[in-house]
Amino acid sequence: MGTTANPPVLEGALMEAPTTHPTLRSWVSEIAELTQPDSIYWVDGSEAEYTRLTDELVAAGTLRRLNPELFPNSFAAFSDPKDVARVEDRTFICSESKRDAGFTNNWMDPAEMKAILTERFRGSMRGRTMYVIPFVMGHLDAEDPKFGVEITDSAYVVASMRIMARIGTDVLRKIEETDAFFVPALHSLGAPLEPGQADVPWPCNEEKWIVHFPEERSIWSYGSGYGGNALLGKKCYSLRIASVMARDEGWLAEHMLILKLTSPENKVYNIAAAFPSACGKTNLALLDPTVEGWKAETLGDDINWMRFGKDGELRGVNPEFGLFGVAPGTGWGTNPNAMQAIAKGNSIFTNVALTDDGGVWWEGMTEEVPAHLTDWQGNDWTPDSGRPAAHPNSRFCTPITQIDMLAPEYHDPEGVEIHAILFGGRRKTTIPLVTEARDWTNGIFMGSTLSSETTAAATGAVGVVRRDPMAMLPFIGYDAGDYLKHWITLSAKANQERLPKIFLVNWFRRTADGGFAWPGFGDNSRVLKWAIERIEGKADAVETPIGFIPTGDSIDLTGLDMTPANVEEAVRVDPAEWVEELKDIEAWYDRFGGSLPQELTDQLAELKRRFAEA
Ligand code: GDP
Ligand code: PGA
Ligand code: MN
Ligand code: MN
């Protein structure tokens, strides 16, 4: 620890560091010296600590306490209007070689990047508390627990991390006992306070850097307080860094929900589904089936770590501890199970609207729109204000254990066998409601060419179609071609009999009159039923150049105001649309340069041949 740079209080606080772990002690001291906080606080993860921190955040104006009769122990936060989403253009993978970051990532030489960031972080915590959060992604009693320690100067981040990950003293003890490696994850709002300077409710910096060093497995995040940029266990660790660990260690870190389905015959099927951000993962993970006799239980809603088990079966586990869900569109009608979990309280909402009785509201929460609200920017709002009351990327952050339909296997570090994989996106045209892949490699091809309209989950234009391989475009921590190759080589060693069936889905296709071709939400259970009946060899399908689609009457429409002809419309493969699609896929594959696996080039050639012969 330096002697000149730090006020004496820091030296004392560090002496009291509640750990003997040498690497952790020296890293914390190094960062304190660089960032110059007023004090250091080691997070224990207790309820009392959470209460104290949220009280402080209420006093500081960052959090608003909600009416406890409506939402017990819950709070609303309102961000700086320029800090509302992930910043993909400010996200970097700083591998030693540029080639290893691939064309899908921003890259800078690690030494150059560290030089820049060191200057940004110098003194960046002045006037603030530096919190040290020990955390584990996945289970503490996993065979190979994945540890991290986040240093942050944001109490909002500490409170949110307590919901989203397993944190605190138990984790710290285990890191010490096993002398474990931990991912050092450094976060600063980049908003130091000079003596006497008043704070703002949502400190952040105009300049943002979300940076990953894959070889040393470290994260440096600067300037943003928004979840996906600041809760470093989530996207930064569990997807970007973990995907690199997974490549090196022989597993898969994926942007997927996990859902357990039980059929009327009491057979269990676990489904993993990769959809881009704000394309329906949390909703499908909390599915309320409308189809008779089927039971759904939640395992995960955003991240799925998969490995092949002893018998060559694919197993998935959700490394998270909470939900960080898109608020708008989540309602008693569309997603009652999410509403039930939220209503239990203990949640932090960000950028939603406030009701006059101290509750929260967002577009789609209730059918009836309140006559008056305070919008996410603090303005009076009425239904004819002509703008959304909640930000389109407003979020609820809720403990996953509050979900009544949580599957007991959620608590099992071994995870569950995955029987089917869905890839899906948000496409108005072209992509059928559901298509079954011809085989595993064809399914990987489907995943590699997945496309979706951009959403408010990231800054930038909304509604632009882009390719998003396996819904991992913003999260692959290395070269995208190598990532696809990893899927292929890893699965080649698995039990081929037990490889999951792969499906491509699109809940967002439109009809000629502009409406949704499929009602979605709970009715997606009907599509899942068809998929499982395909696994069981029971449901009918039609072969098309892109794969197998349902016949009009093979999807159970009982109780729905729809006809088999409507299904045929929703699953139609339109040759004219596919002429354009194939061109776009070809252009996408061209961007990989040399790193695209030959197996996938072959898949594209075969798809083109099948269309030519159709
Ligand atoms: P996630 O970000 O992938 O977890 O997506 P969410 O499940 O939070 O959903 C994002 C948005 O898509 C929300 O506004 C949902 O209401 C909407 N959505 C989710 N599932 C469906 C569906 O099946 N059909 C339609 N039309 N919208 C959906
Ligand atoms: P989402 O999670 O996938 O539920 O939107 C956050 C994100 O991906 O940014
Ligand atoms: Mn996500
Ligand atoms: Mn989600």
XYZ file of C-alpha atoms and ligand atoms in Angstrom:
653
model
C 0.000 0.000 0.000
C 1.422 3.401 -0.897
C 2.130 5.824 1.916
C 1.577 9.153 0.191
C -1.539 8.640 -1.875
C -3.969 7.476 0.789
C -5.594 9.220 3.697
C -4.747 7.388 6.943
C -8.313 6.155 7.375
C -7.764 3.880 4.389
C -4.669 2.286 5.838
C -6.701 1.466 8.919
C -9.622 0.072 6.948
C -7.351 -2.152 4.976
C -5.646 -3.451 8.090
C -9.111 -4.518 9.125
C -9.680 -6.323 5.836
C -11.585 -9.422 6.894
C -9.493 -11.754 4.782
C -6.149 -13.459 4.806
C -6.268 -14.209 1.074
C -3.038 -12.630 -0.168
C -4.097 -11.945 -3.775
C -7.348 -10.380 -2.648
C -5.668 -8.208 -0.023
C -3.092 -6.940 -2.459
C -5.614 -6.332 -5.251
C -7.927 -4.364 -2.934
C -5.036 -2.313 -1.653
C -3.746 -1.633 -5.168
C -7.194 -0.478 -6.327
C -7.704 1.666 -3.226
C -4.421 3.359 -3.868
C -5.412 4.030 -7.470
C -9.020 5.111 -6.946
C -8.599 6.913 -3.574
C -11.951 6.203 -1.911
C -12.797 7.781 1.460
C -13.274 4.334 2.974
C -13.316 0.631 2.162
C -16.254 -1.563 3.071
C -16.282 -5.377 2.820
C -19.736 -6.620 1.915
C -20.998 -9.477 4.120
C -24.246 -10.065 2.224
C -26.455 -9.920 5.334
C -30.036 -8.722 5.511
C -29.027 -6.051 8.059
C -26.407 -4.741 5.685
C -28.930 -4.628 2.816
C -31.327 -2.658 5.013
C -28.604 -0.210 5.979
C -27.445 0.284 2.380
C -30.941 0.760 0.989
C -31.704 3.236 3.809
C -28.608 5.176 2.805
C -29.625 5.054 -0.856
C -33.082 6.379 0.048
C -31.481 9.201 2.043
C -29.203 9.990 -0.916
C -32.163 10.125 -3.305
C -30.951 7.215 -5.462
C -33.758 4.936 -4.294
C -37.397 5.710 -3.622
C -39.036 3.402 -1.083
C -42.271 1.969 -2.495
C -45.504 1.660 -0.549
C -44.830 -1.462 1.580
C -48.466 -2.514 1.351
C -48.086 -2.784 -2.423
C -44.420 -3.782 -2.755
C -42.802 -4.694 0.587
C -39.121 -3.912 1.029
C -38.940 -2.617 -2.550
C -37.400 0.406 -4.156
C -37.397 2.374 -7.388
C -34.300 3.939 -8.924
C -34.194 6.468 -11.738
C -31.072 6.598 -13.803
C -29.399 9.388 -15.635
C -31.276 9.455 -18.983
C -27.959 8.700 -20.711
C -27.347 5.548 -18.663
C -30.285 3.255 -19.406
C -28.889 0.222 -21.268
C -25.857 -1.844 -22.160
C -23.338 0.070 -24.282
C -22.135 -2.353 -26.929
C -20.061 0.256 -28.753
C -18.145 0.886 -25.513
C -17.606 -2.813 -24.739
C -14.166 -4.294 -25.439
C -12.520 -7.688 -25.489
C -8.833 -6.972 -24.952
C -7.211 -10.270 -25.832
C -3.463 -10.359 -26.382
C -4.020 -10.747 -30.111
C -6.665 -8.876 -32.094
C -7.493 -12.047 -33.990
C -8.748 -13.698 -30.784
C -11.389 -11.016 -30.210
C -12.831 -11.709 -33.651
C -14.870 -9.391 -35.845
C -17.857 -9.214 -33.486
C -15.950 -7.439 -30.693
C -14.262 -4.099 -30.185
C -10.598 -4.678 -29.444
C -7.652 -2.749 -28.131
C -4.188 -3.905 -27.089
C -4.446 -4.854 -23.386
C -1.454 -2.759 -22.293
C -2.740 0.263 -24.195
C -6.211 -0.217 -22.719
C -4.875 -0.559 -19.187
C -2.907 2.637 -19.600
C -6.082 4.484 -20.606
C -8.217 2.923 -17.882
C -5.635 3.472 -15.169
C -5.935 7.197 -15.810
C -9.746 7.039 -15.736
C -9.743 5.103 -12.460
C -7.115 7.330 -10.842
C -8.959 9.112 -8.052
C -12.324 8.015 -9.491
C -13.687 6.936 -6.074
C -12.704 10.119 -4.218
C -15.427 11.146 -1.801
C -17.055 7.695 -2.026
C -16.988 4.334 -0.309
C -15.264 1.488 -2.067
C -17.277 -1.705 -1.599
C -15.675 -5.132 -1.926
C -18.207 -7.809 -2.915
C -17.095 -11.457 -2.865
C -19.440 -13.440 -5.134
C -19.821 -16.810 -6.781
C -21.615 -17.491 -10.063
C -23.350 -20.836 -9.775
C -23.475 -22.802 -6.556
C -21.018 -22.387 -3.721
C -20.875 -26.192 -3.447
C -20.356 -26.755 -7.181
C -17.493 -29.052 -8.127
C -15.534 -26.103 -9.511
C -17.166 -22.928 -8.141
C -16.643 -19.821 -10.264
C -15.644 -17.009 -7.918
C -15.384 -13.303 -8.433
C -14.830 -10.207 -6.362
C -16.399 -6.972 -7.515
C -14.992 -3.704 -6.295
C -17.475 -0.887 -6.821
C -18.150 2.630 -5.589
C -21.919 2.210 -6.048
C -24.171 1.061 -3.202
C -26.930 0.506 -5.809
C -24.624 -2.051 -7.433
C -24.030 -3.740 -4.067
C -27.775 -3.975 -3.360
C -28.509 -5.261 -6.876
C -25.635 -7.771 -6.786
C -27.109 -9.192 -3.570
C -30.273 -10.005 -5.518
C -28.564 -11.278 -8.670
C -25.728 -13.406 -7.266
C -24.663 -15.373 -4.199
C -22.454 -12.898 -2.343
C -20.832 -12.197 0.998
C -18.950 -13.782 3.870
C -19.711 -17.440 3.033
C -18.243 -16.901 -0.394
C -15.194 -15.126 0.979
C -14.550 -17.972 3.450
C -14.725 -20.525 0.646
C -12.322 -18.511 -1.538
C -9.882 -18.470 1.388
C -10.311 -22.117 2.382
C -9.755 -23.404 -1.125
C -7.246 -20.700 -2.048
C -9.398 -20.267 -5.128
C -8.902 -18.099 -8.150
C -11.404 -15.245 -8.358
C -12.168 -12.958 -11.282
C -11.180 -9.450 -10.241
C -14.066 -7.264 -11.413
C -13.467 -3.566 -10.991
C -16.291 -1.059 -11.307
C -16.417 2.680 -10.831
C -19.144 5.166 -11.655
C -16.405 7.581 -12.654
C -17.976 10.341 -10.577
C -15.603 11.358 -7.766
C -16.832 13.946 -5.284
C -14.680 16.898 -4.314
C -14.851 18.002 -0.672
C -18.216 19.695 -0.109
C -19.567 18.723 -3.529
C -23.187 17.534 -3.413
C -23.917 14.146 -4.954
C -26.554 13.493 -7.628
C -29.134 10.661 -7.392
C -27.529 8.661 -10.225
C -23.821 9.415 -10.539
C -22.136 8.229 -13.735
C -19.738 9.479 -16.375
C -20.425 10.523 -19.966
C -17.492 8.340 -20.964
C -18.065 4.617 -20.512
C -15.733 1.639 -20.801
C -16.839 -1.973 -20.346
C -13.603 -3.883 -20.739
C -12.635 -7.536 -20.495
C -9.165 -9.064 -20.374
C -9.890 -12.670 -21.331
C -6.410 -14.145 -20.753
C -6.094 -12.833 -17.205
C -9.874 -13.181 -16.728
C -10.448 -9.700 -15.382
C -13.055 -6.987 -15.887
C -12.772 -3.199 -15.725
C -16.032 -1.257 -16.002
C -16.102 2.534 -15.864
C -18.703 5.274 -16.098
C -22.060 3.430 -15.980
C -24.354 2.311 -13.162
C -26.750 0.380 -15.428
C -27.194 -3.335 -14.613
C -25.672 -4.969 -17.671
C -22.661 -2.621 -17.490
C -22.196 -2.551 -13.714
C -23.409 -5.821 -12.118
C -20.251 -7.528 -13.268
C -21.246 -11.077 -12.322
C -23.895 -11.082 -15.029
C -22.969 -10.305 -18.652
C -19.292 -9.471 -18.106
C -18.420 -12.550 -16.062
C -21.107 -15.187 -16.710
C -21.114 -14.689 -20.476
C -18.012 -12.870 -21.780
C -15.329 -14.135 -19.391
C -17.138 -17.446 -18.806
C -17.348 -18.143 -22.549
C -13.551 -17.991 -22.643
C -13.249 -20.216 -19.558
C -15.734 -22.575 -21.219
C -13.682 -22.707 -24.429
C -10.551 -23.559 -22.438
C -12.249 -25.994 -20.036
C -14.652 -27.766 -22.424
C -18.096 -26.399 -21.600
C -20.540 -23.750 -22.884
C -21.590 -20.398 -21.363
C -24.792 -19.366 -23.114
C -27.404 -16.575 -23.175
C -30.283 -18.961 -22.469
C -33.263 -19.539 -20.252
C -33.899 -23.023 -18.843
C -37.447 -24.307 -18.479
C -38.622 -27.622 -17.044
C -41.748 -29.047 -18.677
C -43.744 -32.031 -17.483
C -46.064 -33.678 -19.980
C -49.495 -35.102 -19.149
C -47.765 -38.525 -19.163
C -45.470 -37.188 -16.411
C -42.380 -37.131 -18.588
C -39.894 -34.352 -17.837
C -38.275 -32.309 -20.602
C -35.863 -29.478 -19.909
C -35.688 -26.840 -22.600
C -32.910 -24.280 -23.076
C -33.659 -21.273 -25.247
C -31.355 -18.572 -26.592
C -33.109 -15.336 -27.588
C -31.410 -11.927 -27.844
C -31.982 -9.364 -25.091
C -35.621 -8.290 -24.798
C -36.852 -11.087 -27.087
C -38.784 -13.240 -24.630
C -36.442 -15.293 -22.408
C -37.815 -14.185 -19.039
C -41.377 -14.631 -20.291
C -40.768 -18.162 -21.588
C -38.832 -19.040 -18.419
C -41.946 -18.139 -16.405
C -44.396 -19.677 -18.851
C -47.979 -20.130 -17.728
C -49.034 -22.951 -20.089
C -52.437 -22.549 -21.721
C -52.318 -26.064 -23.052
C -54.121 -28.699 -20.988
C -52.161 -31.040 -18.717
C -48.676 -29.517 -19.092
C -46.712 -28.176 -16.145
C -43.918 -25.601 -16.426
C -41.235 -24.835 -13.829
C -38.480 -22.224 -13.961
C -34.768 -22.998 -13.842
C -33.226 -19.856 -15.303
C -34.129 -16.809 -17.392
C -30.906 -15.406 -18.877
C -27.777 -17.514 -18.494
C -27.149 -21.232 -18.903
C -23.813 -22.907 -18.239
C -23.795 -26.259 -20.014
C -21.439 -29.212 -19.931
C -21.634 -32.804 -21.066
C -22.219 -35.202 -18.162
C -20.831 -38.653 -17.385
C -23.194 -40.360 -19.798
C -22.579 -37.872 -22.564
C -25.809 -36.021 -21.810
C -25.904 -32.232 -22.022
C -26.524 -30.632 -18.607
C -27.408 -27.002 -17.866
C -27.212 -24.863 -14.745
C -28.298 -21.300 -14.085
C -25.431 -19.455 -12.369
C -27.590 -16.503 -11.263
C -29.604 -15.854 -8.107
C -32.145 -13.291 -9.335
C -34.145 -11.962 -12.264
C -33.179 -8.750 -14.039
C -36.239 -8.604 -16.231
C -37.586 -6.183 -18.826
C -40.534 -4.471 -17.105
C -42.653 -3.249 -20.047
C -44.885 -5.982 -21.387
C -44.677 -7.925 -18.103
C -48.246 -8.047 -16.830
C -50.864 -10.072 -15.019
C -52.258 -11.051 -18.425
C -48.992 -11.929 -20.195
C -46.739 -13.103 -17.355
C -48.620 -13.706 -14.094
C -45.761 -15.758 -12.654
C -43.317 -12.858 -12.930
C -45.925 -10.540 -11.408
C -46.396 -12.990 -8.528
C -42.643 -13.014 -7.819
C -42.428 -9.220 -8.018
C -45.454 -8.752 -5.760
C -43.618 -10.549 -2.930
C -41.359 -7.495 -2.732
C -37.612 -7.366 -2.017
C -37.125 -5.883 -5.475
C -35.312 -2.964 -7.027
C -37.011 -1.382 -10.037
C -35.086 0.893 -12.365
C -36.635 3.474 -14.695
C -40.241 2.372 -14.224
C -43.076 4.867 -13.582
C -44.519 5.595 -10.109
C -48.203 5.459 -9.272
C -49.760 8.084 -7.010
C -50.183 5.515 -4.219
C -46.464 4.701 -4.103
C -46.442 1.678 -6.385
C -44.847 1.120 -9.780
C -46.300 0.863 -13.260
C -45.068 0.228 -16.765
C -46.635 -0.220 -20.178
C -48.401 -3.568 -20.294
C -48.465 -4.165 -16.520
C -52.238 -3.774 -16.332
C -54.809 -3.490 -19.062
C -56.175 -0.357 -17.473
C -53.776 2.553 -17.821
C -53.571 4.731 -14.673
C -54.985 8.241 -15.114
C -51.887 9.792 -13.548
C -48.307 8.692 -13.036
C -44.872 10.117 -12.405
C -42.828 8.974 -15.376
C -39.312 7.526 -15.175
C -37.835 10.990 -15.604
C -39.875 12.442 -12.752
C -42.445 14.275 -14.879
C -46.220 14.208 -14.503
C -47.678 11.719 -16.929
C -51.191 11.059 -18.234
C -52.345 8.620 -20.918
C -52.275 11.425 -23.486
C -48.730 12.524 -22.721
C -47.715 10.826 -25.969
C -44.628 9.123 -24.537
C -44.027 5.944 -22.532
C -44.284 6.328 -18.751
C -41.597 3.696 -18.140
C -38.375 3.534 -20.130
C -38.631 0.720 -22.747
C -35.624 -0.937 -21.055
C -36.870 -0.403 -17.500
C -36.147 -3.419 -15.307
C -37.240 -5.321 -12.229
C -34.566 -6.961 -10.110
C -36.104 -9.724 -7.989
C -34.802 -12.769 -6.078
C -35.342 -15.908 -8.170
C -36.419 -17.850 -5.067
C -39.581 -15.720 -4.970
C -40.870 -17.500 -8.073
C -43.550 -19.959 -6.927
C -42.960 -22.089 -10.026
C -39.191 -22.393 -9.402
C -38.094 -25.988 -10.105
C -36.440 -27.735 -7.125
C -33.530 -28.653 -9.429
C -32.583 -24.965 -9.505
C -30.737 -25.679 -6.243
C -28.811 -28.647 -7.675
C -25.231 -27.748 -8.676
C -25.312 -30.659 -11.167
C -28.093 -28.900 -13.073
C -30.513 -30.734 -15.343
C -30.304 -32.675 -18.586
C -31.224 -30.478 -21.543
C -33.561 -32.245 -23.991
C -34.188 -29.479 -26.505
C -32.565 -26.215 -27.519
C -34.488 -23.315 -29.022
C -32.890 -20.458 -30.900
C -35.184 -17.507 -31.447
C -35.326 -13.912 -32.548
C -37.642 -11.043 -33.219
C -38.430 -11.049 -36.938
C -41.523 -9.497 -38.569
C -41.106 -11.643 -41.690
C -39.399 -14.711 -43.157
C -38.715 -16.803 -40.035
C -41.502 -19.311 -39.253
C -43.101 -19.608 -35.813
C -41.142 -22.830 -35.374
C -38.748 -24.939 -37.462
C -37.118 -28.177 -36.372
C -33.498 -28.546 -37.429
C -32.672 -31.509 -39.664
C -29.965 -32.628 -37.238
C -27.561 -31.263 -34.626
C -25.130 -29.596 -37.064
C -28.037 -28.085 -38.958
C -29.231 -26.760 -35.585
C -25.859 -25.143 -34.951
C -26.187 -23.590 -38.419
C -29.581 -22.198 -37.372
C -28.030 -20.767 -34.212
C -25.075 -19.312 -36.118
C -27.376 -17.467 -38.533
C -29.923 -16.377 -35.905
C -31.195 -12.878 -36.583
C -33.270 -10.394 -34.663
C -34.414 -6.799 -34.632
C -32.381 -4.729 -32.180
C -34.149 -3.711 -28.951
C -33.901 -1.085 -26.215
C -31.750 -3.451 -24.111
C -28.683 -1.898 -25.739
C -28.078 1.712 -26.775
C -28.357 2.444 -30.503
C -31.054 2.047 -33.135
C -34.055 -0.149 -32.300
C -35.762 -2.434 -34.843
C -32.797 -3.050 -37.145
C -32.352 -6.685 -38.203
C -28.921 -8.030 -37.340
C -27.345 -11.484 -37.135
C -26.927 -12.559 -33.535
C -25.254 -15.985 -33.372
C -26.811 -18.069 -30.578
C -28.115 -14.710 -29.198
C -24.500 -14.216 -28.062
C -23.380 -11.429 -30.440
C -22.670 -8.923 -27.631
C -21.396 -11.607 -25.252
C -18.944 -13.918 -27.054
C -15.640 -13.243 -25.284
C -13.471 -14.479 -28.153
C -13.465 -15.060 -31.909
C -16.987 -15.818 -33.171
C -15.794 -18.478 -35.635
C -13.828 -20.209 -32.872
C -16.950 -20.044 -30.715
C -19.023 -21.863 -33.351
C -16.227 -24.382 -33.851
C -16.231 -24.991 -30.080
C -19.941 -25.923 -30.250
C -19.163 -28.410 -33.021
C -16.046 -30.047 -31.553
C -17.419 -30.232 -28.013
C -20.631 -31.952 -29.091
C -18.768 -34.382 -31.342
C -17.479 -36.026 -28.144
C -20.952 -36.329 -26.604
C -23.408 -39.210 -26.650
C -24.923 -38.599 -30.104
C -28.146 -40.411 -29.100
C -28.728 -37.923 -26.315
C -27.963 -34.685 -28.157
C -30.914 -32.309 -27.732
C -33.160 -31.622 -30.708
C -32.758 -28.047 -31.956
C -35.571 -25.700 -33.025
C -35.703 -22.173 -34.423
C -38.632 -20.087 -33.137
C -40.078 -16.647 -33.856
C -42.900 -15.366 -31.647
C -42.815 -12.018 -33.446
C -43.820 -12.744 -37.041
C -46.493 -10.416 -38.430
C -49.441 -11.065 -40.696
C -50.349 -8.959 -43.733
C -52.537 -6.720 -41.539
C -49.602 -5.972 -39.225
C -50.757 -8.008 -36.228
C -48.782 -10.809 -34.578
C -49.165 -14.103 -36.458
C -49.075 -15.939 -33.133
C -50.549 -14.885 -29.754
C -47.303 -15.689 -27.888
C -46.734 -15.745 -24.108
C -48.656 -18.642 -22.413
C -49.706 -19.939 -25.824
C -46.060 -20.610 -26.635
C -46.669 -23.773 -24.569
C -48.486 -25.074 -27.660
C -45.305 -24.715 -29.713
C -43.294 -26.414 -26.969
C -45.829 -29.232 -26.922
C -45.297 -29.717 -30.667
C -41.512 -29.669 -30.215
C -41.674 -32.327 -27.500
C -44.051 -34.426 -29.546
C -41.473 -34.245 -32.331
C -38.878 -35.588 -29.880
C -41.315 -38.356 -29.010
C -41.930 -39.014 -32.714
C -45.640 -38.180 -32.396
C -46.319 -34.843 -34.103
C -46.657 -34.264 -37.847
C -44.339 -32.003 -39.790
C -43.635 -30.878 -43.330
C -40.114 -30.927 -44.703
C -38.972 -27.607 -46.205
C -35.531 -26.470 -47.387
C -34.889 -24.858 -43.969
C -36.091 -27.777 -41.831
C -39.328 -29.312 -40.543
C -42.330 -27.095 -39.868
C -45.634 -28.086 -38.233
C -48.596 -29.064 -40.344
C -51.571 -26.774 -39.754
C -53.329 -29.238 -37.491
C -50.304 -30.561 -35.590
C -50.301 -27.625 -33.184
C -52.879 -27.913 -30.394
C -55.251 -24.949 -30.804
C -57.807 -26.103 -28.219
C -59.403 -23.046 -26.628
C -57.685 -20.637 -29.012
C -59.500 -18.494 -31.530
C -57.253 -19.725 -34.343
C -57.493 -22.150 -37.244
C -54.971 -24.544 -38.819
C -54.842 -22.066 -41.726
C -53.565 -19.403 -39.279
C -50.839 -21.824 -38.180
C -49.893 -22.458 -41.806
C -49.592 -18.696 -42.252
C -47.380 -18.429 -39.152
C -45.011 -21.218 -40.272
C -44.944 -20.399 -43.988
C -41.570 -20.607 -45.784
C -41.819 -17.927 -48.455
C -39.296 -18.550 -51.264
C -39.176 -14.853 -52.214
C -38.372 -13.832 -48.627
C -35.711 -16.541 -48.509
C -33.944 -15.199 -51.601
C -33.212 -12.074 -49.563
C -32.493 -14.041 -46.395
C -29.920 -16.256 -48.113
C -28.118 -13.201 -49.469
C -27.982 -11.749 -45.990
C -26.727 -15.015 -44.457
C -24.051 -15.231 -47.141
C -22.906 -11.668 -46.393
C -22.884 -12.521 -42.678
C -20.728 -15.607 -43.209
C -18.318 -13.599 -45.374
C -17.549 -11.439 -42.346
C -16.006 -14.334 -40.420
C -12.965 -14.424 -42.679
C -11.045 -17.668 -42.228
C -12.472 -18.669 -38.880
C -15.891 -19.978 -39.898
C -16.003 -23.785 -39.475
C -16.170 -25.681 -42.767
C -19.184 -27.622 -41.439
C -21.208 -24.391 -41.473
C -20.053 -23.283 -44.919
C -21.234 -26.701 -46.082
C -24.567 -26.215 -44.333
C -25.152 -22.962 -46.200
C -24.252 -24.586 -49.521
C -26.729 -27.404 -48.834
C -29.462 -24.955 -47.851
C -28.960 -23.060 -51.115
C -29.033 -26.316 -53.046
C -32.286 -27.373 -51.378
C -33.921 -24.056 -52.259
C -32.646 -24.317 -55.837
C -34.131 -27.801 -56.156
C -37.426 -26.988 -54.398
P -35.748 -11.204 -22.430
O -35.075 -9.888 -22.322
O -35.199 -12.049 -23.529
O -35.788 -11.905 -21.126
O -37.248 -10.901 -22.882
P -38.578 -10.716 -22.012
O -39.189 -12.035 -21.699
O -38.316 -9.810 -20.876
O -39.496 -10.012 -23.087
C -39.093 -8.817 -23.748
C -40.288 -8.152 -24.338
O -40.898 -9.015 -25.306
C -41.360 -7.830 -23.310
O -41.915 -6.594 -23.616
C -42.364 -8.947 -23.499
O -43.648 -8.558 -23.145
C -42.250 -9.263 -24.989
N -42.557 -10.686 -25.259
C -42.065 -11.764 -24.601
N -42.584 -12.920 -25.090
C -43.435 -12.564 -26.097
C -44.280 -13.302 -26.989
O -44.370 -14.525 -26.960
N -44.984 -12.574 -27.911
C -44.907 -11.206 -27.957
N -45.627 -10.571 -28.868
N -44.133 -10.479 -27.121
C -43.403 -11.145 -26.199
P -32.248 -9.741 -21.072
O -31.077 -9.388 -20.041
O -31.616 -10.723 -21.987
O -33.258 -10.335 -20.140
O -32.736 -8.536 -21.781
C -30.326 -8.265 -20.037
C -29.490 -8.064 -21.282
O -29.304 -9.033 -22.070
O -29.013 -6.954 -21.452
Mn -29.694 -11.136 -21.343
Mn -34.837 -11.372 -19.362
